[in-house]
């Protein structure tokens, strides 16, 4: 098993857990600063967490790989494998959030929503079953949001793995056999 694979697998589960926590924490500024443009800062928590959790995987992949000239691939591998944890964490969070929202809505709440919709637009042709099926479609929508944000976090994890690899490369001694100048 390569050094990149080992380092990526080592940080896969922590990346999953941190990504769920970062997504939850990302909602705090949105809730606390509702209506304020500064509330958008919560959207930055998950990408920052993905980069910060993938950096150690790239660092250790570079440190564990014996050949200094071939560590770029190890950093990429470590970042992508740990990024799979970020992908799974995002999908897991959004699927659970969608399931909680759909399970908390009962028939009385659906009737109230339907009444309010008919007050706003009286000619709406929607009944309780149609509203219930639309609510089940909302769960699929949250799953799609999870996949999209997970793929973005996977990309940020790749960047984090490369950053960690470059940090490790800077602290490694130069390979004198391959870098000698022939005169």
Coordinates of N, CA and C in Angstrom, one line a residue:
X1 N 0.9 -1.2 0.0 CA 0.0 0.0 0.0 C 0.9 1.2 0.0
X2 N 0.6 2.2 -0.8 CA 1.4 3.4 -1.0 C 1.2 4.3 0.3
X3 N 2.2 5.2 0.4 CA 2.1 6.2 1.5 C 0.9 7.1 1.4
X4 N 0.5 7.5 0.2 CA -0.6 8.3 0.0 C -1.9 7.6 0.4
X5 N -2.0 6.3 0.1 CA -3.2 5.6 0.4 C -3.3 5.4 1.9
X6 N -2.2 5.1 2.6 CA -2.2 5.0 4.0 C -2.6 6.3 4.7
X7 N -2.0 7.4 4.3 CA -2.3 8.6 4.9 C -3.8 9.0 4.7
X8 N -4.2 8.8 3.4 CA -5.6 9.1 3.1 C -6.6 8.3 3.9
X9 N -6.4 7.0 4.1 CA -7.2 6.2 4.9 C -7.2 6.6 6.3
X10 N -6.0 7.0 6.8 CA -5.9 7.4 8.2 C -6.8 8.6 8.5
X11 N -7.0 9.5 7.5 CA -7.7 10.7 7.8 C -9.1 10.7 7.2
X12 N -9.6 9.5 6.6 CA -10.9 9.4 6.0 C -12.0 9.6 7.1
X13 N -12.0 8.8 8.2 CA -13.0 8.9 9.2 C -13.0 10.3 9.9
X14 N -11.8 10.8 10.3 CA -11.9 12.1 10.9 C -12.4 13.2 9.9
X15 N -12.1 13.1 8.7 CA -12.7 14.0 7.7 C -14.2 13.9 7.6
X16 N -14.7 12.7 7.7 CA -16.2 12.5 7.7 C -16.8 13.2 8.9
X17 N -16.3 13.0 10.0 CA -16.8 13.5 11.3 C -16.7 15.0 11.3
X18 N -15.5 15.6 10.9 CA -15.3 17.0 10.9 C -16.2 17.7 9.9
X19 N -16.5 17.0 8.7 CA -17.3 17.6 7.7 C -18.8 17.7 8.2
X20 N -19.3 16.7 8.9 CA -20.6 16.8 9.5 C -20.7 18.0 10.5
X21 N -19.7 18.1 11.4 CA -19.7 19.1 12.4 C -19.5 20.5 11.7
X22 N -18.7 20.6 10.7 CA -18.5 21.9 10.0 C -19.8 22.3 9.3
X23 N -20.5 21.4 8.7 CA -21.8 21.7 8.0 C -22.8 22.2 9.1
X24 N -22.9 21.5 10.2 CA -23.8 22.0 11.3 C -23.4 23.4 11.7
X25 N -22.1 23.6 12.0 CA -21.6 24.9 12.4 C -21.8 26.0 11.4
X26 N -21.8 25.5 10.1 CA -22.1 26.5 9.1 C -23.4 27.1 9.1
X27 N -24.4 26.5 9.7 CA -25.7 27.1 9.8 C -25.8 28.1 10.9
X28 N -24.9 28.1 11.9 CA -25.0 29.1 13.0 C -24.9 30.5 12.5
X29 N -24.0 30.9 11.7 CA -24.0 32.3 11.2 C -25.2 32.7 10.4
X30 N -25.7 31.7 9.7 CA -26.9 31.9 8.9 C -28.1 32.2 9.8
X31 N -28.2 31.4 10.9 CA -29.3 31.6 11.8 C -29.2 32.8 12.6
X32 N -28.0 33.0 13.2 CA -27.7 34.2 14.1 C -27.7 35.5 13.4
X33 N -27.3 35.5 12.1 CA -27.2 36.7 11.4 C -28.2 36.8 10.2
X34 N -29.4 36.3 10.5 CA -30.4 36.2 9.5 C -30.7 37.5 8.9
X35 N -30.7 37.6 7.6 CA -31.0 38.8 6.9 C -29.8 39.7 6.7
X36 N -28.7 39.3 7.3 CA -27.5 40.1 7.2 C -26.5 39.4 6.2
X37 N -25.9 40.1 5.3 CA -25.1 39.5 4.3 C -23.9 38.7 4.9
X38 N -23.5 39.1 6.2 CA -22.4 38.4 6.8 C -22.8 36.9 7.2
X39 N -24.1 36.6 7.1 CA -24.5 35.2 7.4 C -24.0 34.2 6.4
X40 N -23.6 34.7 5.2 CA -23.0 33.8 4.2 C -21.7 33.2 4.6
X41 N -21.0 33.7 5.6 CA -19.8 33.2 6.0 C -19.9 31.8 6.5
X42 N -21.0 31.3 6.9 CA -21.2 29.9 7.3 C -21.0 29.0 6.1
X43 N -21.1 29.4 4.9 CA -20.9 28.6 3.7 C -19.4 28.2 3.6
X44 N -18.5 29.0 4.3 CA -17.1 28.8 4.1 C -16.5 27.7 5.1
X45 N -17.3 27.3 6.1 CA -16.9 26.4 7.1 C -16.5 25.0 6.5
X46 N -17.3 24.5 5.7 CA -17.1 23.1 5.2 C -15.8 23.1 4.2
X47 N -15.7 24.0 3.3 CA -14.5 24.0 2.5 C -13.2 24.2 3.3
X48 N -13.2 25.1 4.3 CA -12.0 25.3 5.1 C -11.7 24.1 5.9
X49 N -12.7 23.4 6.4 CA -12.5 22.2 7.2 C -12.0 21.1 6.3
X50 N -12.4 21.0 5.1 CA -11.9 20.0 4.1 C -10.4 20.2 3.8
X51 N -10.0 21.5 3.6 CA -8.6 21.8 3.4 C -7.8 21.5 4.6
X52 N -8.2 21.9 5.8 CA -7.5 21.7 7.0 C -7.3 20.3 7.4
X53 N -8.3 19.5 7.1 CA -8.2 18.0 7.5 C -7.4 17.3 6.4
X54 N -7.3 17.7 5.2 CA -6.6 17.0 4.2 C -5.1 17.4 4.2
X55 N -4.8 18.5 4.7 CA -3.4 18.9 4.8 C -2.5 18.0 5.6
X56 N -2.9 17.5 6.7 CA -2.1 16.5 7.4 C -1.9 15.2 6.6
X57 N -3.0 14.8 5.9 CA -2.8 13.6 5.1 C -1.8 13.7 4.0
X58 N -1.8 14.9 3.3 CA -0.7 15.1 2.3 C 0.6 15.2 2.9
X59 N 0.7 15.8 4.1 CA 2.0 16.0 4.8 C 2.6 14.6 5.2
X60 N 1.7 13.8 5.8 CA 2.2 12.5 6.2 C 2.5 11.6 5.0
X61 N 1.7 11.7 3.9 CA 2.0 10.9 2.7 C 3.4 11.3 2.2
X62 N 3.7 12.6 2.2 CA 5.0 13.0 1.7 C 6.1 12.5 2.6
X63 N 5.9 12.6 3.9 CA 6.9 12.2 4.9 C 7.2 10.7 4.8
X64 N 6.1 9.9 4.6 CA 6.2 8.5 4.6 C 6.8 7.9 3.3
X65 N 6.7 8.7 2.2 CA 7.2 8.2 0.9 C 8.7 8.3 0.8
X66 N 9.4 7.3 0.4 CA 10.9 7.4 0.5 C 11.5 8.2 -0.6
X67 N 10.8 8.4 -1.8 CA 11.5 9.1 -2.9 C 10.9 10.6 -2.9
X68 N 11.7 11.5 -2.7 CA 11.3 12.9 -2.7 C 10.8 13.4 -4.0
X69 N 11.2 12.9 -5.1 CA 10.8 13.3 -6.4 C 9.4 12.8 -6.9
X70 N 8.9 11.8 -6.2 CA 7.6 11.2 -6.6 C 6.6 11.5 -5.5
X71 N 6.7 12.5 -4.7 CA 5.7 12.6 -3.6 C 4.5 13.4 -4.1
X72 N 4.5 14.1 -5.2 CA 3.3 14.8 -5.6 C 2.1 13.9 -5.8
X73 N 2.3 12.7 -6.4 CA 1.2 11.8 -6.6 C 0.7 11.2 -5.3
X74 N 1.6 11.1 -4.3 CA 1.2 10.7 -3.0 C 0.3 11.7 -2.3
X75 N 0.7 13.0 -2.4 CA -0.2 14.0 -1.8 C -1.6 14.1 -2.5
X76 N -1.6 13.9 -3.8 CA -2.9 13.9 -4.5 C -3.7 12.7 -4.0
X77 N -3.1 11.5 -3.9 CA -3.8 10.3 -3.5 C -4.3 10.5 -2.1
X78 N -3.5 11.0 -1.2 CA -3.9 11.2 0.2 C -5.1 12.2 0.3
X79 N -5.0 13.3 -0.5 CA -6.1 14.3 -0.4 C -7.4 13.7 -1.0
X80 N -7.3 13.0 -2.0 CA -8.5 12.4 -2.6 C -9.1 11.4 -1.7
X81 N -8.3 10.5 -1.1 CA -8.9 9.5 -0.3 C -9.5 10.1 1.0
X82 N -8.8 11.0 1.6 CA -9.4 11.7 2.8 C -10.6 12.5 2.3
X83 N -10.6 13.0 1.1 CA -11.7 13.8 0.6 C -13.0 12.9 0.4
X84 N -12.8 11.6 0.2 CA -14.0 10.7 0.2 C -14.7 10.8 1.5
X85 N -14.0 10.9 2.6 CA -14.6 11.1 3.9 C -15.5 12.4 3.9
X86 N -14.9 13.4 3.3 CA -15.7 14.7 3.2 C -16.9 14.5 2.4
X87 N -16.8 13.8 1.3 CA -17.9 13.6 0.4 C -19.0 12.8 1.1
X88 N -18.6 11.7 1.8 CA -19.6 10.9 2.5 C -20.2 11.7 3.7
X89 N -19.4 12.5 4.4 CA -19.9 13.3 5.5 C -21.0 14.3 5.0
X90 N -20.7 14.9 3.9 CA -21.7 15.9 3.4 C -23.0 15.2 2.9
X91 N -22.9 14.1 2.2 CA -24.0 13.3 1.8 C -24.8 12.8 3.0
X92 N -24.1 12.3 4.0 CA -24.8 11.8 5.2 C -25.5 12.9 5.9
X93 N -24.9 14.0 6.1 CA -25.6 15.1 6.8 C -26.8 15.5 6.1
X94 N -26.8 15.8 4.8 CA -27.9 16.3 4.0 C -29.0 15.3 3.9
X95 N -28.7 14.0 3.8 CA -29.7 13.0 3.8 C -30.4 12.9 5.1
X96 N -29.7 12.9 6.2 CA -30.3 12.9 7.5 C -31.1 14.1 7.8
X97 N -30.6 15.3 7.3 CA -31.4 16.5 7.5 C -32.7 16.4 6.7
X98 N -32.7 15.9 5.5 CA -33.9 15.8 4.7 C -34.9 14.8 5.3
X99 N -34.3 13.7 5.8 CA -35.2 12.7 6.5 C -35.8 13.2 7.7
X100 N -35.1 14.0 8.5 CA -35.7 14.6 9.7 C -36.8 15.6 9.4
X101 N -36.5 16.4 8.4 CA -37.6 17.4 8.0 C -38.8 16.7 7.5
X102 N -38.7 15.7 6.7 CA -39.9 15.0 6.2 C -40.6 14.2 7.2
X103 N -39.8 13.7 8.2 CA -40.5 12.9 9.3 C -41.2 13.8 10.3
X104 N -40.7 15.0 10.4 CA -41.3 15.9 11.4 C -42.6 16.5 11.0
X105 N -42.9 16.5 9.7 CA -44.1 17.1 9.2 C -45.3 16.1 9.2
X106 N -46.3 16.4 9.9 CA -47.5 15.5 10.0 C -48.6 16.1 9.2
X107 N -49.7 15.3 9.2 CA -50.9 15.7 8.4 C -51.5 17.1 8.8
X108 N -51.5 17.4 10.1 CA -52.0 18.7 10.5 C -51.2 19.8 10.0
X109 N -49.9 19.7 10.0 CA -49.0 20.7 9.5 C -49.2 20.8 7.9
X110 N -49.3 19.7 7.3 CA -49.6 19.7 5.8 C -50.9 20.4 5.5
X111 N -51.9 20.2 6.3 CA -53.2 20.9 6.0 C -53.0 22.4 6.2
X112 N -52.3 22.8 7.3 CA -52.1 24.2 7.5 C -51.3 24.8 6.4
X113 N -50.3 24.1 5.9 CA -49.5 24.6 4.7 C -50.4 24.8 3.5
X114 N -51.2 23.8 3.3 CA -52.2 23.8 2.2 C -53.1 25.0 2.3
X115 N -53.6 25.2 3.5 CA -54.6 26.4 3.7 C -53.9 27.7 3.4
X116 N -52.6 27.8 3.9 CA -51.9 29.1 3.7 C -51.6 29.3 2.2
X117 N -51.3 28.2 1.5 CA -51.0 28.3 0.1 C -52.3 28.7 -0.7
X118 N -53.4 28.2 -0.3 CA -54.7 28.6 -0.9 C -55.1 30.0 -0.6
X119 N -54.7 30.5 0.6 CA -55.0 31.9 0.9 C -54.1 32.8 0.0
X120 N -52.9 32.4 -0.3 CA -52.0 33.3 -1.1 C -52.4 33.2 -2.5
X121 N -52.7 32.0 -3.0 CA -53.1 31.8 -4.4 C -54.3 30.8 -4.4
X122 N -55.5 31.3 -4.5 CA -56.7 30.5 -4.3 C -56.9 29.5 -5.5
X123 N -56.4 29.7 -6.6 CA -56.6 28.8 -7.7 C -55.6 27.7 -7.8
X124 N -54.8 27.5 -6.8 CA -53.8 26.4 -6.8 C -54.5 25.1 -6.8
X125 N -54.1 24.2 -7.7 CA -54.7 22.9 -7.8 C -53.8 21.9 -7.1
X126 N -53.8 21.9 -5.8 CA -53.0 21.0 -5.0 C -53.8 20.5 -3.9
X127 N -53.6 19.2 -3.6 CA -54.3 18.5 -2.5 C -53.3 18.0 -1.5
X128 N -53.7 17.4 -0.5 CA -52.9 16.9 0.6 C -51.9 15.8 0.1
X129 N -52.3 14.9 -0.8 CA -51.5 13.9 -1.4 C -50.4 14.5 -2.3
X130 N -50.7 15.5 -3.0 CA -49.7 16.2 -3.9 C -48.7 16.9 -3.1
X131 N -49.1 17.5 -2.0 CA -48.2 18.2 -1.1 C -47.3 17.2 -0.4
X132 N -47.8 16.0 0.0 CA -47.0 15.0 0.6 C -46.0 14.4 -0.3
X133 N -46.3 14.2 -1.6 CA -45.4 13.7 -2.6 C -44.3 14.7 -2.9
X134 N -44.7 16.0 -2.8 CA -43.7 17.1 -3.0 C -42.7 17.1 -1.9
X135 N -43.2 16.8 -0.7 CA -42.3 16.8 0.5 C -41.4 15.6 0.4
X136 N -41.8 14.5 -0.1 CA -40.9 13.4 -0.3 C -39.8 13.7 -1.3
X137 N -40.2 14.5 -2.3 CA -39.2 14.9 -3.3 C -38.2 15.8 -2.7
X138 N -38.6 16.6 -1.7 CA -37.6 17.5 -1.0 C -36.5 16.7 -0.4
X139 N -36.7 15.5 0.1 CA -35.7 14.7 0.6 C -34.6 14.3 -0.4
X140 N -35.1 14.1 -1.6 CA -34.2 13.8 -2.7 C -33.4 15.1 -3.1
X141 N -34.0 16.2 -2.9 CA -33.3 17.5 -3.2 C -32.2 17.7 -2.2
X142 N -32.4 17.4 -0.9 CA -31.4 17.6 0.1 C -30.2 16.6 -0.2
X143 N -30.6 15.4 -0.7 CA -29.5 14.4 -1.1 C -28.6 15.0 -2.2
X144 N -29.3 15.6 -3.2 CA -28.5 16.3 -4.3 C -27.7 17.4 -3.8
X145 N -28.2 18.2 -2.9 CA -27.3 19.2 -2.2 C -26.1 18.6 -1.6
X146 N -26.3 17.5 -0.9 CA -25.2 16.8 -0.2 C -24.2 16.3 -1.2
X147 N -24.6 15.8 -2.3 CA -23.7 15.3 -3.4 C -22.9 16.5 -3.9
X148 N -23.6 17.6 -4.2 CA -22.9 18.7 -4.8 C -21.9 19.3 -3.8
X149 N -22.3 19.5 -2.6 CA -21.4 20.1 -1.6 C -20.3 19.1 -1.3
X150 N -20.6 17.8 -1.3 CA -19.5 16.8 -1.1 C -18.5 16.7 -2.2
X151 N -18.9 16.9 -3.4 CA -17.9 16.9 -4.5 C -17.1 18.2 -4.4
X152 N -17.7 19.3 -4.0 CA -16.9 20.5 -3.8 C -15.9 20.3 -2.7
X153 N -16.3 19.7 -1.6 CA -15.4 19.4 -0.5 C -14.3 18.4 -0.9
X154 N -14.6 17.5 -1.7 CA -13.6 16.5 -2.3 C -12.5 17.3 -3.0
X155 N -12.9 18.3 -3.8 CA -12.0 19.1 -4.5 C -11.1 20.0 -3.6
X156 N -11.7 20.5 -2.5 CA -10.9 21.2 -1.5 C -10.0 20.3 -0.8
X157 N -10.4 19.1 -0.6 CA -9.5 18.1 0.1 C -8.3 17.8 -0.8
X158 N -8.5 17.7 -2.1 CA -7.4 17.5 -3.0 C -6.4 18.7 -2.9
X159 N -6.9 19.9 -2.8 CA -6.1 21.1 -2.6 C -5.3 21.0 -1.3
X160 N -6.0 20.6 -0.3 CA -5.4 20.4 1.1 C -4.3 19.4 1.1
X161 N -4.5 18.3 0.4 CA -3.5 17.2 0.3 C -2.3 17.8 -0.4
X162 N -2.5 18.5 -1.5 CA -1.3 19.1 -2.2 C -0.6 20.2 -1.3
X163 N -1.3 21.0 -0.6 CA -0.7 21.9 0.3 C 0.1 21.2 1.4
X164 N -0.4 20.2 2.0 CA 0.3 19.4 3.0 C 1.6 18.8 2.4
X165 N 1.5 18.3 1.2 CA 2.6 17.7 0.5 C 3.7 18.8 0.3
X166 N 3.3 20.0 -0.1 CA 4.3 21.0 -0.4 C 4.9 21.5 0.9
X167 N 4.2 21.5 2.0 CA 4.8 21.9 3.3 C 5.8 20.8 3.7
X168 N 5.5 19.5 3.5 CA 6.4 18.5 3.9 C 7.6 18.5 3.0
X169 N 7.4 18.8 1.7 CA 8.5 18.8 0.7 C 9.5 19.9 1.1
X170 N 9.0 21.1 1.6 CA 9.9 22.2 2.0 C 10.8 21.8 3.2
X171 N 10.3 20.9 4.0 CA 11.1 20.6 5.2 C 12.0 19.3 5.0
X172 N 11.9 18.7 3.8 CA 12.7 17.5 3.5 C 14.1 18.0 2.9
X173 N 15.1 17.1 3.2 CA 16.4 17.5 2.6 C 16.4 17.2 1.1
X174 N 17.2 17.9 0.4 CA 17.2 17.8 -1.1 C 17.8 16.5 -1.5
X175 N 17.3 15.9 -2.5 CA 17.8 14.6 -3.0 C 19.0 14.9 -3.9
X176 N 20.2 14.6 -3.4 CA 21.4 15.1 -4.1 C 21.8 14.2 -5.3
X177 N 21.3 13.0 -5.4 CA 21.6 12.1 -6.5 C 20.9 12.5 -7.8
X178 N 19.7 13.0 -7.7 CA 18.9 13.4 -8.9 C 19.1 14.8 -9.2
X179 N 19.5 15.7 -8.3 CA 19.6 17.1 -8.6 C 21.0 17.6 -8.9
X180 N 21.9 16.7 -9.2 CA 23.3 17.2 -9.4 C 23.4 17.7 -10.9
X181 N 24.2 18.7 -11.0 CA 24.4 19.4 -12.3 C 25.6 18.7 -13.0
X182 N 25.3 18.3 -14.2 CA 26.3 17.7 -15.0 C 27.0 18.7 -15.8
X183 N 28.4 18.8 -15.8 CA 29.1 19.8 -16.5 C 29.8 19.2 -17.7

